[in-house]
XYZ file of N, CA and C in Angstrom:
258
model
N 82.853 -111.021 22.941
C 82.168 -110.121 23.831
C 80.821 -110.660 24.274
N 80.555 -111.882 24.035
C 79.253 -112.390 24.439
C 79.136 -112.375 25.956
N 77.955 -111.997 26.420
C 77.721 -111.925 27.859
C 78.143 -110.614 28.493
N 78.885 -109.788 27.764
C 79.316 -108.494 28.310
C 78.350 -107.408 27.879
N 78.183 -106.439 28.744
C 77.359 -105.292 28.399
C 78.252 -104.195 27.864
N 77.811 -103.566 26.823
C 78.542 -102.435 26.274
C 77.830 -101.167 26.696
N 78.560 -100.269 27.277
C 77.993 -99.014 27.732
C 78.532 -97.881 26.882
N 77.657 -96.980 26.504
C 78.115 -95.794 25.806
C 78.452 -94.735 26.844
N 79.239 -93.792 26.437
C 79.689 -92.749 27.351
C 78.628 -91.681 27.574
N 77.707 -91.542 26.638
C 76.725 -90.470 26.693
C 75.311 -91.012 26.643
N 74.382 -90.239 27.185
C 72.973 -90.575 27.058
C 72.510 -90.194 25.656
N 71.568 -90.959 25.124
C 70.955 -90.543 23.868
C 70.043 -89.354 24.176
N 69.603 -88.661 23.148
C 68.704 -87.520 23.353
C 67.423 -87.974 24.053
N 66.894 -89.119 23.659
C 65.677 -89.649 24.273
C 65.908 -90.001 25.748
N 67.058 -90.604 26.051
C 67.380 -90.948 27.439
C 67.529 -89.684 28.294
N 68.176 -88.669 27.729
C 68.356 -87.412 28.454
C 67.007 -86.761 28.760
N 66.131 -86.707 27.764
C 64.801 -86.124 27.969
C 64.028 -86.894 29.040
N 64.098 -88.222 28.981
C 63.402 -89.055 29.962
C 63.952 -88.822 31.369
N 65.273 -88.697 31.488
C 65.892 -88.452 32.788
C 65.434 -87.113 33.363
N 65.525 -86.054 32.552
C 65.122 -84.729 33.016
C 63.639 -84.704 33.388
N 62.816 -85.358 32.590
C 61.378 -85.403 32.865
C 61.087 -86.142 34.168
N 61.758 -87.262 34.369
C 61.556 -88.061 35.577
C 61.977 -87.304 36.827
N 63.161 -86.722 36.794
C 63.646 -85.962 37.954
C 62.766 -84.733 38.173
N 62.309 -84.108 37.089
C 61.460 -82.923 37.192
C 60.118 -83.186 37.845
N 59.640 -84.415 37.777
C 58.360 -84.772 38.403
C 58.445 -84.886 39.925
N 59.647 -85.100 40.435
C 59.822 -85.257 41.879
C 59.815 -83.877 42.516
N 58.980 -83.669 43.496
C 58.801 -82.342 44.088
C 59.742 -82.053 45.260
N 60.497 -83.034 45.695
C 61.435 -82.814 46.805
C 62.464 -81.764 46.413
N 62.833 -80.930 47.339
C 63.773 -79.840 47.075
C 65.111 -80.365 46.540
N 65.540 -81.532 47.036
C 66.804 -82.109 46.572
C 66.718 -82.514 45.097
N 65.578 -83.033 44.687
C 65.400 -83.423 43.290
C 65.400 -82.192 42.391
N 64.769 -81.126 42.843
C 64.745 -79.891 42.059
C 66.142 -79.291 41.950
N 66.912 -79.357 43.050
C 68.308 -78.903 43.014
C 69.111 -79.742 42.026
N 68.950 -81.048 42.102
C 69.695 -81.944 41.215
C 69.335 -81.709 39.745
N 68.064 -81.441 39.478
C 67.644 -81.164 38.111
C 68.339 -79.911 37.590
N 68.401 -78.886 38.401
C 69.062 -77.652 37.966
C 70.565 -77.856 37.785
N 71.162 -78.668 38.637
C 72.587 -79.000 38.475
C 72.793 -79.736 37.147
N 71.930 -80.715 36.874
C 72.054 -81.491 35.638
C 71.892 -80.585 34.416
N 70.927 -79.682 34.474
C 70.723 -78.756 33.359
C 71.938 -77.843 33.179
N 72.472 -77.335 34.280
C 73.646 -76.464 34.200
C 74.831 -77.210 33.588
N 75.057 -78.430 34.047
C 76.163 -79.220 33.490
C 75.927 -79.533 32.020
N 74.711 -79.865 31.671
C 74.382 -80.219 30.283
C 74.613 -79.049 29.331
N 74.194 -77.869 29.739
C 74.238 -76.733 28.820
C 75.515 -75.898 28.903
N 76.370 -76.177 29.896
C 77.630 -75.433 29.991
C 78.859 -76.322 29.835
N 78.706 -77.621 30.020
C 79.839 -78.529 29.939
C 80.669 -78.586 31.209
N 80.194 -77.955 32.268
C 80.920 -77.967 33.545
C 80.854 -79.370 34.145
N 81.948 -79.799 34.708
C 82.023 -81.121 35.334
C 81.391 -81.092 36.725
N 80.889 -82.235 37.152
C 80.212 -82.308 38.449
C 81.161 -81.941 39.588
N 82.415 -82.361 39.511
C 83.384 -82.032 40.559
C 83.642 -80.545 40.656
N 83.661 -79.879 39.513
C 83.836 -78.432 39.492
C 82.602 -77.751 40.053
N 81.440 -78.195 39.612
C 80.186 -77.599 40.079
C 80.045 -77.709 41.594
N 80.476 -78.817 42.143
C 80.367 -79.032 43.588
C 81.249 -78.077 44.387
N 82.238 -77.489 43.750
C 83.158 -76.582 44.435
C 82.723 -75.110 44.387
N 81.658 -74.817 43.636
C 81.194 -73.432 43.585
C 80.679 -72.994 44.942
N 80.856 -71.716 45.240
C 80.381 -71.143 46.496
C 79.124 -70.315 46.231
N 78.472 -69.914 47.292
C 77.318 -69.021 47.169
C 77.764 -67.715 46.513
N 78.939 -67.238 46.868
C 79.467 -66.008 46.260
C 79.658 -66.187 44.754
N 80.125 -67.362 44.317
C 80.268 -67.636 42.886
C 78.905 -67.561 42.196
N 77.899 -68.156 42.810
C 76.552 -68.162 42.232
C 75.978 -66.749 42.173
N 76.141 -65.997 43.240
C 75.628 -64.620 43.251
C 76.300 -63.773 42.174
N 77.587 -63.942 42.020
C 78.318 -63.204 40.996
C 77.827 -63.596 39.602
N 77.590 -64.868 39.382
C 77.114 -65.342 38.082
C 75.730 -64.777 37.759
N 74.875 -64.733 38.750
C 73.536 -64.182 38.544
C 73.629 -62.693 38.202
N 74.489 -61.983 38.898
C 74.635 -60.538 38.702
C 75.273 -60.199 37.355
N 76.311 -60.942 36.965
C 77.084 -60.604 35.761
C 76.704 -61.414 34.532
N 75.903 -62.475 34.719
C 75.538 -63.397 33.638
C 76.765 -64.128 33.092
N 77.775 -64.245 33.953
C 79.009 -64.973 33.610
C 79.374 -65.864 34.795
N 79.552 -67.137 34.530
C 79.955 -68.074 35.561
C 81.465 -68.239 35.474
N 82.157 -67.764 36.470
C 83.614 -67.832 36.487
C 84.041 -69.111 37.191
N 84.731 -69.961 36.458
C 85.283 -71.190 37.035
C 86.707 -70.843 37.458
N 86.870 -70.687 38.758
C 88.175 -70.289 39.298
C 89.222 -71.371 39.036
N 90.463 -70.950 38.857
C 91.525 -71.918 38.554
C 91.688 -72.946 39.677
N 91.343 -72.577 40.897
C 91.485 -73.515 42.031
C 90.525 -74.692 41.924
N 89.419 -74.519 41.189
C 88.434 -75.599 41.108
C 88.342 -76.207 39.713
N 89.001 -75.604 38.733
C 88.942 -76.103 37.359
C 89.928 -77.251 37.155
N 89.553 -78.136 36.269
C 90.440 -79.238 35.927
C 91.742 -78.683 35.351
N 92.840 -79.236 35.768
C 94.192 -78.830 35.345
C 94.552 -77.409 35.753
N 93.757 -76.799 36.624
C 94.087 -75.476 37.126
C 93.935 -74.345 36.133
N 93.200 -74.600 35.057
C 92.963 -73.559 34.058
C 91.568 -72.985 34.259
N 91.489 -71.806 34.854
C 90.194 -71.170 35.045
C 89.615 -70.698 33.725
N 88.320 -70.512 33.703
C 87.640 -70.029 32.504
C 86.295 -69.436 32.887
N 85.649 -68.797 31.910
C 84.362 -68.160 32.135
C 83.336 -68.750 31.175
N 82.134 -69.007 31.704
C 81.036 -69.500 30.891
C 79.978 -68.406 30.830
N 79.608 -67.993 29.626
C 78.567 -66.978 29.461
C 77.208 -67.619 29.677
N 76.358 -66.925 30.410
C 75.013 -67.417 30.695
C 73.990 -66.554 29.984
N 72.889 -67.149 29.577
C 71.816 -66.384 28.922
C 70.933 -65.728 29.952
């Protein structure tokens, strides 16, 4: 394996903190949106492809009910589920 780079599948805790801190310093609206997406994925386990399929109605419902419903049409393998939000 000499000369090859080995990549881990996950960020270390220190790398994750550094990433969130770096993105959080950027004041552009897109960076703030991306930070919130990253936090949502980190703390719920939702995949980026699934998150990208959420609608405004899905978000409004989640805010109102404190439950994020992952519809079967957008969930991996077609199995919908619900994520409880604090």
